Coordinates of C-alpha atoms and ligand atoms in Angstrom, one line a residue:
X1 CA -73.3 -35.9 -63.3
X2 CA -75.2 -32.9 -64.8
X3 CA -74.6 -31.6 -68.1
X4 CA -71.9 -28.8 -68.2
X5 CA -70.8 -26.2 -70.6
X6 CA -67.1 -26.1 -71.4
X7 CA -66.2 -22.7 -72.4
X8 CA -62.5 -21.7 -72.2
X9 CA -62.0 -18.4 -70.3
X10 CA -64.7 -18.8 -67.6
X11 CA -62.0 -20.3 -64.9
X12 CA -59.6 -18.1 -63.1
X13 CA -57.2 -20.7 -62.9
X14 CA -54.4 -20.8 -65.6
X15 CA -54.9 -23.9 -67.9
X16 CA -52.9 -25.6 -70.2
X17 CA -54.1 -26.3 -73.8
X18 CA -54.3 -30.0 -73.3
X19 CA -56.5 -29.2 -70.0
X20 CA -58.8 -26.6 -71.9
X21 CA -59.2 -29.0 -74.8
X22 CA -60.6 -31.6 -72.2
X23 CA -62.8 -29.0 -70.7
X24 CA -64.1 -28.0 -74.4
X25 CA -65.2 -31.6 -74.8
X26 CA -62.5 -33.0 -77.0
X27 CA -62.2 -36.1 -74.9
X28 CA -65.9 -36.4 -74.5
X29 CA -68.6 -35.0 -72.6
X30 CA -68.1 -37.2 -69.4
X31 CA -64.4 -36.2 -69.4
X32 CA -65.1 -32.6 -69.5
X33 CA -67.4 -32.9 -66.6
X34 CA -64.5 -34.7 -64.7
X35 CA -62.1 -32.2 -65.3
X36 CA -64.5 -29.4 -64.8
X37 CA -65.2 -30.8 -61.1
X38 CA -61.5 -31.1 -60.6
X39 CA -60.9 -27.5 -61.8
X40 CA -64.1 -25.9 -59.7
X41 CA -62.6 -27.8 -56.7
X42 CA -59.2 -26.1 -56.9
X43 CA -60.7 -22.6 -57.5
X44 CA -62.6 -22.9 -54.3
X45 CA -59.3 -23.4 -52.5
X46 CA -57.7 -20.6 -54.7
X47 CA -55.5 -22.9 -56.9
X48 CA -53.7 -21.0 -59.6
X49 CA -53.2 -24.3 -61.7
X50 CA -53.4 -28.1 -62.0
X51 CA -50.3 -30.0 -61.7
X52 CA -49.6 -33.6 -62.7
X53 CA -50.0 -36.5 -60.4
X54 CA -46.4 -38.4 -60.5
X55 CA -47.1 -41.3 -58.7
X56 CA -48.8 -44.2 -61.0
X57 CA -51.2 -45.5 -58.4
X58 CA -54.1 -43.4 -56.7
X59 CA -56.0 -44.4 -53.4
X60 CA -59.8 -43.9 -53.0
X61 CA -61.7 -43.6 -49.7
X62 CA -64.9 -44.9 -50.6
X63 CA -64.9 -48.6 -50.2
X64 CA -68.2 -49.3 -49.1
X65 CA -71.3 -49.9 -51.1
X66 CA -73.6 -48.1 -49.0
X67 CA -77.4 -48.2 -50.3
X68 CA -78.4 -44.7 -50.3
X69 CA -75.2 -43.4 -52.2
X70 CA -77.2 -43.7 -55.4
X71 CA -75.3 -40.6 -57.1
X72 CA -72.1 -42.3 -56.7
X73 CA -73.3 -45.5 -58.5
X74 CA -74.6 -43.4 -61.4
X75 CA -71.7 -41.5 -61.7
X76 CA -69.5 -44.6 -62.0
X77 CA -71.9 -46.3 -64.4
X78 CA -71.4 -42.8 -66.6
X79 CA -67.7 -43.2 -66.1
X80 CA -67.8 -46.9 -67.3
X81 CA -70.1 -46.1 -70.2
X82 CA -68.2 -43.6 -71.4
X83 CA -65.0 -46.1 -71.3
X84 CA -63.2 -43.9 -68.7
X85 CA -60.4 -45.2 -66.4
X86 CA -57.8 -43.9 -64.1
X87 CA -54.4 -43.3 -65.3
X88 CA -52.5 -46.1 -63.8
X89 CA -54.4 -48.0 -61.1
X90 CA -55.7 -47.4 -57.6
X91 CA -55.9 -49.1 -54.3
X92 CA -59.0 -48.2 -52.0
X93 CA -60.0 -48.2 -48.3
X94 CA -60.8 -51.7 -46.4
X95 CA -64.1 -53.4 -47.1
X96 CA -66.8 -53.0 -44.5
X97 CA -67.6 -56.7 -44.3
X98 CA -66.0 -60.1 -43.4
X99 CA -68.3 -62.8 -42.2
X100 CA -65.8 -65.2 -42.0
X101 CA -63.3 -63.4 -39.4
X102 CA -65.9 -61.0 -38.1
X103 CA -69.0 -63.2 -37.1
X104 CA -72.4 -61.4 -37.3
X105 CA -75.7 -62.4 -36.2
X106 CA -78.5 -63.0 -38.6
X107 CA -80.0 -59.8 -37.9
X108 CA -76.8 -58.0 -38.5
X109 CA -76.1 -59.5 -41.6
X110 CA -79.8 -58.7 -43.1
X111 CA -79.1 -54.9 -41.9
X112 CA -75.5 -55.4 -43.7
X113 CA -76.7 -57.0 -46.6
X114 CA -80.1 -55.4 -47.1
X115 CA -79.7 -52.0 -46.2
X116 CA -76.5 -50.8 -45.0
X117 CA -74.0 -52.2 -47.6
X118 CA -76.7 -53.5 -50.1
X119 CA -74.7 -52.0 -53.2
X120 CA -71.4 -53.6 -51.8
X121 CA -70.9 -56.4 -54.7
X122 CA -72.1 -53.6 -57.6
X123 CA -69.7 -51.2 -56.5
X124 CA -66.9 -53.4 -56.3
X125 CA -67.5 -54.4 -59.9
X126 CA -67.7 -50.7 -60.8
X127 CA -64.3 -50.0 -58.9
X128 CA -62.4 -52.8 -61.0
X129 CA -63.9 -51.2 -64.3
X130 CA -62.4 -48.0 -63.5
X131 CA -59.0 -49.1 -62.4
X132 CA -58.8 -51.1 -59.1
X133 CA -55.3 -52.6 -58.7
X134 CA -56.5 -55.9 -57.5
X135 CA -58.5 -58.0 -55.2
X136 CA -56.0 -57.4 -52.6
X137 CA -56.3 -53.6 -53.1
X138 CA -58.5 -52.9 -50.2
X139 CA -56.7 -51.5 -47.3
X140 CA -56.1 -48.0 -45.8
X141 CA -52.2 -48.8 -45.4
X142 CA -51.7 -49.0 -49.2
X143 CA -48.2 -47.4 -48.8
X144 CA -46.9 -50.5 -47.1
X145 CA -44.4 -52.7 -49.0
X146 CA -46.9 -55.7 -48.8
X147 CA -49.3 -53.6 -50.8
X148 CA -47.1 -51.7 -52.9
X149 CA -48.7 -48.4 -53.6
X150 CA -45.8 -46.6 -52.0
X151 CA -45.0 -43.1 -53.3
X152 CA -41.5 -41.6 -53.0
X153 CA -40.5 -38.2 -51.8
X154 CA -41.8 -35.3 -53.7
X155 CA -44.4 -37.4 -55.6
X156 CA -47.8 -35.4 -56.1
X157 CA -50.9 -37.3 -55.1
X158 CA -54.7 -36.8 -54.9
X159 CA -55.5 -39.5 -52.0
X160 CA -58.4 -38.6 -49.5
X161 CA -57.9 -41.1 -46.8
X162 CA -56.9 -39.1 -44.0
X163 CA -54.6 -41.8 -42.3
X164 CA -52.9 -42.5 -45.6
X165 CA -52.5 -38.6 -46.7
X166 CA -50.9 -37.7 -43.5
X167 CA -48.5 -40.6 -43.8
X168 CA -47.7 -39.9 -47.3
X169 CA -47.0 -36.3 -46.4
X170 CA -45.1 -36.9 -43.2
X171 CA -43.4 -40.1 -43.6
X172 CA -42.7 -40.6 -47.1
X173 CA -42.3 -36.7 -48.1
X174 CA -44.9 -36.9 -50.7
X175 CA -47.4 -34.1 -51.6
X176 CA -50.9 -34.6 -50.9
X177 CA -54.0 -32.6 -49.7
X178 CA -56.8 -33.8 -47.7
X179 CA -58.9 -34.4 -50.9
X180 CA -62.7 -35.4 -50.6
X181 CA -64.1 -38.7 -51.7
X182 CA -64.6 -38.7 -55.6
X183 CA -62.0 -36.0 -56.1
X184 CA -59.5 -38.7 -55.4
X185 CA -60.9 -40.6 -58.5
X186 CA -61.7 -37.7 -60.8
X187 CA -58.0 -36.4 -60.2
X188 CA -56.5 -39.8 -61.0
X189 CA -58.6 -40.0 -64.2
X190 CA -57.5 -36.7 -65.5
X191 CA -53.8 -37.1 -63.8
X192 CA -53.8 -33.5 -62.5
X193 CA -54.8 -32.3 -59.2
X194 CA -55.4 -28.4 -58.1
X195 CA -52.0 -27.0 -56.5
X196 CA -52.7 -25.5 -53.2
X197 CA -52.2 -26.1 -49.5
X198 CA -49.8 -29.1 -48.8
X199 CA -48.7 -29.1 -52.5
X200 CA -46.9 -25.9 -51.9
X201 CA -43.8 -25.1 -50.1
X202 CA -45.5 -22.4 -48.2
X203 CA -48.4 -24.8 -47.0
X204 CA -46.1 -27.3 -45.7
X205 CA -44.5 -24.8 -43.2
X206 CA -45.6 -25.5 -39.5
X207 CA -47.4 -22.8 -37.5
X208 CA -47.0 -24.8 -34.5
X209 CA -43.8 -26.0 -32.5
X210 CA -44.8 -28.6 -30.3
X211 CA -42.4 -30.1 -27.5
X212 CA -42.6 -33.4 -26.3
X213 CA -41.3 -33.4 -22.6
X214 CA -42.5 -36.7 -21.3
X215 CA -40.6 -39.2 -19.0
X216 CA -41.3 -42.1 -21.2
X217 CA -41.9 -42.8 -24.9
X218 CA -45.6 -41.5 -25.6
X219 CA -48.2 -43.9 -26.5
X220 CA -48.5 -42.8 -30.3
X221 CA -52.2 -42.7 -30.4
X222 CA -52.6 -40.4 -27.5
X223 CA -49.8 -38.1 -28.4
X224 CA -51.2 -37.9 -31.8
X225 CA -54.6 -37.1 -30.3
X226 CA -53.4 -34.4 -28.2
X227 CA -51.5 -32.6 -30.9
X228 CA -54.6 -33.3 -33.4
X229 CA -57.0 -31.7 -30.9
X230 CA -54.7 -28.6 -30.4
X231 CA -53.3 -27.8 -33.7
X232 CA -56.4 -28.9 -35.9
X233 CA -55.6 -28.5 -39.5
X234 CA -52.3 -26.7 -39.1
X235 CA -48.8 -28.3 -39.6
X236 CA -46.9 -29.0 -36.2
X237 CA -43.0 -29.5 -36.1
X238 CA -42.5 -31.8 -33.1
X239 CA -39.4 -31.5 -30.8
X240 CA -38.2 -34.2 -28.5
X241 CA -39.8 -37.3 -30.0
X242 CA -36.3 -38.2 -31.5
X243 CA -35.2 -38.7 -28.0
X244 CA -37.6 -42.0 -27.7
X245 CA -37.6 -42.9 -31.6
X246 CA -33.8 -41.9 -32.6
X247 CA -33.3 -40.4 -36.1
X248 CA -33.7 -43.4 -38.4
X249 CA -37.0 -44.2 -40.1
X250 CA -37.0 -47.8 -39.3
X251 CA -40.1 -50.2 -39.4
X252 CA -40.7 -49.7 -35.9
X253 CA -40.6 -46.0 -36.2
X254 CA -42.6 -46.1 -39.3
X255 CA -45.5 -48.3 -37.4
X256 CA -45.5 -45.7 -34.7
X257 CA -45.6 -42.7 -37.0
X258 CA -48.7 -44.6 -38.8
X259 CA -50.6 -44.6 -35.6
X260 CA -49.4 -41.2 -34.5
X261 CA -50.6 -39.6 -37.7
X262 CA -54.0 -41.3 -37.9
X263 CA -54.6 -39.9 -34.6
X264 CA -53.4 -36.3 -35.4
X265 CA -55.7 -36.5 -38.8
X266 CA -58.8 -38.0 -36.8
X267 CA -58.9 -36.3 -33.5
X268 CA -58.0 -33.0 -35.4
X269 CA -57.5 -32.5 -39.2
X270 CA -54.0 -32.8 -39.6
X271 CA -52.5 -33.6 -43.2
X272 CA -48.7 -33.2 -42.4
X273 CA -46.4 -33.0 -39.5
X274 CA -42.7 -32.9 -39.3
X275 CA -40.7 -34.5 -36.6
X276 CA -37.2 -33.0 -35.8
X277 CA -34.5 -35.1 -36.8
X278 CA -36.8 -37.8 -38.2
X279 CA -39.3 -37.2 -41.1
X280 CA -37.6 -36.5 -44.4
X281 CA -38.6 -32.9 -44.6
X282 CA -37.3 -32.2 -41.1
X283 CA -34.2 -34.0 -41.6
X284 CA -33.5 -31.9 -44.9
X285 CA -34.7 -28.5 -44.0
X286 CA -35.0 -28.3 -40.0
X287 CA -36.4 -25.2 -38.6
X288 CA -36.7 -23.6 -41.8
X289 CA -40.1 -25.2 -41.9
X290 CA -41.2 -23.3 -39.0
X291 CA -43.2 -20.0 -39.6
X292 CA -41.9 -17.0 -37.4
X293 CA -45.1 -16.6 -35.6
X294 CA -45.5 -20.2 -34.6
X295 CA -47.3 -21.0 -31.4
X296 CA -46.2 -23.3 -28.9
X297 CA -47.7 -26.4 -27.3
X298 CA -45.8 -28.3 -24.4
X299 CA -46.7 -31.8 -23.8
X300 CA -45.7 -33.8 -20.5
X301 CA -47.0 -36.8 -18.8
X302 CA -49.7 -34.7 -17.2
X303 CA -51.1 -33.3 -20.5
X304 CA -51.1 -36.8 -22.0
X305 CA -53.2 -38.3 -18.9
X306 CA -55.6 -35.2 -19.2
X307 CA -56.0 -36.1 -22.8
X308 CA -56.7 -39.6 -22.3
X309 CA -59.2 -38.9 -19.2
X310 CA -61.2 -36.5 -21.6
X311 CA -62.2 -39.3 -24.0
X312 CA -66.2 -39.7 -23.5
X313 CA -67.2 -43.4 -22.7
X314 CA -70.0 -44.1 -25.2
X315 CA -70.5 -47.6 -24.2
X316 CA -74.5 -48.6 -23.5
X317 CA -73.5 -50.1 -20.5
X318 CA -70.2 -48.6 -19.1
X319 CA -70.2 -51.1 -16.1
X320 CA -69.9 -54.3 -18.1
X321 CA -66.8 -55.7 -19.4
X322 CA -65.7 -55.1 -23.2
X323 CA -67.6 -57.8 -25.6
X324 CA -65.1 -57.5 -28.5
X325 CA -62.0 -55.6 -29.4
X326 CA -60.6 -54.4 -32.6
X327 CA -56.6 -53.8 -33.2
X328 CA -55.6 -52.4 -36.4
X329 CA -57.1 -48.8 -37.3
X330 CA -55.3 -48.0 -39.3
X331 CA -54.2 -51.4 -40.7
X332 CA -51.6 -53.2 -38.6
X333 CA -47.9 -53.7 -40.1
X334 CA -46.3 -57.1 -40.5
X335 CA -44.1 -56.4 -37.4
X336 CA -47.1 -55.1 -35.4
X337 CA -49.0 -58.3 -35.9
X338 CA -45.9 -60.5 -34.8
X339 CA -45.3 -58.0 -31.9
X340 CA -49.1 -58.6 -30.6
X341 CA -48.5 -62.2 -31.3
X342 CA -45.6 -62.3 -29.0
X343 CA -47.4 -60.3 -26.3
X344 CA -50.6 -62.2 -26.4
X345 CA -48.9 -65.7 -25.9
X346 CA -46.7 -64.1 -23.0
X347 CA -49.7 -62.6 -21.3
X348 CA -52.0 -66.1 -21.7
X349 CA -49.1 -67.8 -20.0
X350 CA -49.0 -65.2 -17.1
X351 CA -52.8 -65.5 -16.6
X352 CA -52.9 -69.3 -17.1
X353 CA -55.5 -69.0 -20.2
X354 CA -55.2 -70.8 -23.3
X355 CA -57.2 -68.3 -25.4
X356 CA -58.0 -64.7 -25.5
X357 CA -60.9 -63.6 -23.0
X358 CA -62.9 -62.0 -25.7
X359 CA -63.6 -61.7 -29.3
X360 CA -60.1 -60.2 -30.7
X361 CA -59.8 -58.9 -34.1
X362 CA -56.6 -57.8 -35.6
X363 CA -57.0 -55.9 -39.1
X364 CA -54.4 -55.7 -41.7
X365 CA -54.0 -55.2 -45.4
X366 CA -54.8 -58.5 -47.3
X367 CA -50.9 -58.4 -48.7
X368 CA -49.9 -58.4 -45.0
X369 CA -52.2 -60.9 -43.9
X370 CA -50.5 -63.1 -46.7
X371 CA -47.3 -62.5 -45.6
X372 CA -48.2 -62.8 -41.9
X373 CA -50.0 -66.4 -42.7
X374 CA -46.2 -67.7 -44.3
X375 CA -44.8 -66.8 -40.6
X376 CA -44.5 -68.9 -37.7
X377 CA -46.3 -66.3 -35.6
X378 CA -49.5 -67.0 -37.7
X379 CA -50.6 -70.3 -36.3
X380 CA -49.6 -69.2 -32.8
X381 CA -51.8 -66.1 -33.0
X382 CA -54.6 -68.4 -34.5
X383 CA -54.1 -71.0 -31.6
X384 CA -54.5 -68.0 -29.0
X385 CA -58.0 -67.6 -30.6
X386 CA -57.7 -64.2 -32.2
X387 CA -59.1 -63.3 -35.6
X388 CA -57.4 -61.8 -38.4
X389 CA -59.1 -59.9 -41.2
X390 CA -58.8 -57.1 -43.5
X391 CA -61.9 -55.5 -42.5
X392 CA -62.4 -51.7 -41.8
X393 CA -63.5 -52.0 -38.0
X394 CA -65.1 -48.4 -38.3
X395 CA -67.6 -49.9 -41.1
X396 CA -68.5 -52.5 -38.8
X397 CA -69.0 -51.1 -35.5
X398 CA -70.7 -47.6 -36.7
X399 CA -74.3 -48.9 -37.1
X400 CA -77.4 -48.9 -34.7
X401 CA -77.1 -52.8 -34.2
X402 CA -73.5 -53.4 -33.1
X403 CA -73.3 -50.1 -31.2
X404 CA -75.0 -52.4 -28.5
X405 CA -71.6 -54.2 -28.0
X406 CA -69.2 -52.9 -25.6
X407 CA -66.4 -52.3 -28.0
X408 CA -62.8 -51.7 -26.9
X409 CA -59.8 -50.6 -29.2
X410 CA -56.5 -49.1 -29.2
X411 CA -57.3 -46.9 -32.2
X412 CA -58.1 -43.2 -31.6
X413 CA -59.6 -42.8 -34.9
X414 CA -62.0 -45.7 -34.2
X415 CA -62.8 -44.0 -30.8
X416 CA -63.6 -40.8 -32.3
X417 CA -65.7 -42.1 -35.1
X418 CA -67.8 -44.6 -33.2
X419 CA -68.9 -45.8 -29.7
X420 CA -65.7 -47.8 -29.2
X421 CA -63.7 -47.1 -26.0
X422 CA -60.3 -46.3 -26.1
X423 CA -57.3 -48.3 -24.1
X424 CA -53.7 -47.7 -24.2
X425 CA -51.9 -51.1 -25.7
X426 CA -51.0 -52.4 -22.3
X427 CA -54.6 -51.9 -20.9
X428 CA -55.8 -53.5 -24.3
X429 CA -53.5 -56.6 -23.7
X430 CA -54.6 -57.1 -20.2
X431 CA -58.3 -57.2 -21.4
X432 CA -57.5 -59.7 -24.0
X433 CA -55.5 -61.8 -21.8
X434 CA -58.2 -61.8 -18.9
X435 CA -56.0 -60.2 -16.4
X436 CA -57.9 -59.7 -13.2
X437 CA -59.3 -56.0 -12.8
X438 CA -59.8 -56.0 -16.6
Ligands
LIG501 FE1 -58.4 -47.6 -41.9 FE2 -60.9 -47.8 -41.6 FE3 -59.4 -47.3 -39.6 S1 -60.1 -47.0 -43.2 S2 -58.0 -46.1 -40.6 S3 -59.2 -49.2 -40.4 S4 -61.3 -46.2 -40.0

């Protein structure tokens, strides 16, 4: 961090005496630089003030120790040397590596350890010093009960991981902008976040009315992709999904919305959606949430088919079969792991195979994995030859070496940011159990 001058009066934002004192260096020069960064970030977006973060746990997006991020490690050292930590604690996105469950060749290991993620150990030790919750805190689904970083309705947050932000806003009814990396950490340190966008009532209003007119429950990942690509960073209000999901936010619906939301956030830049009769604000405020000049988007079976067929196939050799598949981006819930186990077992019986037909990696939060390991499903999934990891599949797939594999996934986020090919759940299952034609 560069040296800063901290004079009151040079900011457009209204600041409290406490915030001005920090800016003026009363809590040290490093703290002054931290809050100044948060204030400057807010001023870019026209924030009028900083508001307190009300949830005790932050969540950071930067979980990987990429060698070239030298300024990040320097900044972390400066914070640590000044004795600065976050208020409360934080969880962080998944680790990029897990050699035990996601096997790598010698060459890949060399690339990961010496070049790509050469600073992983050092960075993790820095994370601990500034307030990482615990060893199990590495996941993008920090809000799941097994992880325990679950904000409540109305909470103000400063998270940056897009799939977690959209979930917290839409399903939990918390308030969070799509912040950038480091802003999530700096805001958690000062305990304040600039008030603009999705933190305001106006910013949470929908400028799109989306009508789901499909004949069956749409695949969450494709519906989310369609909406994301259409509305981009706007807020959509979605009609017609309650016909398939009902009006209760039960575990099944939360899993569906987790995957749907991650696709809206990655195929577009959605930070909040409302589902008529289902998500908390839509239930409470209904159509009051829709702006008068909202645009319309109608989604039917043909539109979903069009969207799916528009995905480019980036495999090096598209005529070859898939070599590996990743399921769990965002990380899976406990119930999703159990459901996949049941489906794979049944599918293998049908194809007469004992084991999965290709390297199949399921990814879930460490806390979810531990719970799953206690269940009777765990030995069954292992017996089928699948792997279970808490890795971030994107961090594994997005590099020149692993790009040579034909990687299949049911995640639209992974498809968007890597060369992985997207398949709907049923197609993915057919590939895993080795059904003919797949
Ligand atoms: Fe999570 Fe990594 Fe996917 S952070 S959403 S598993 S890209």
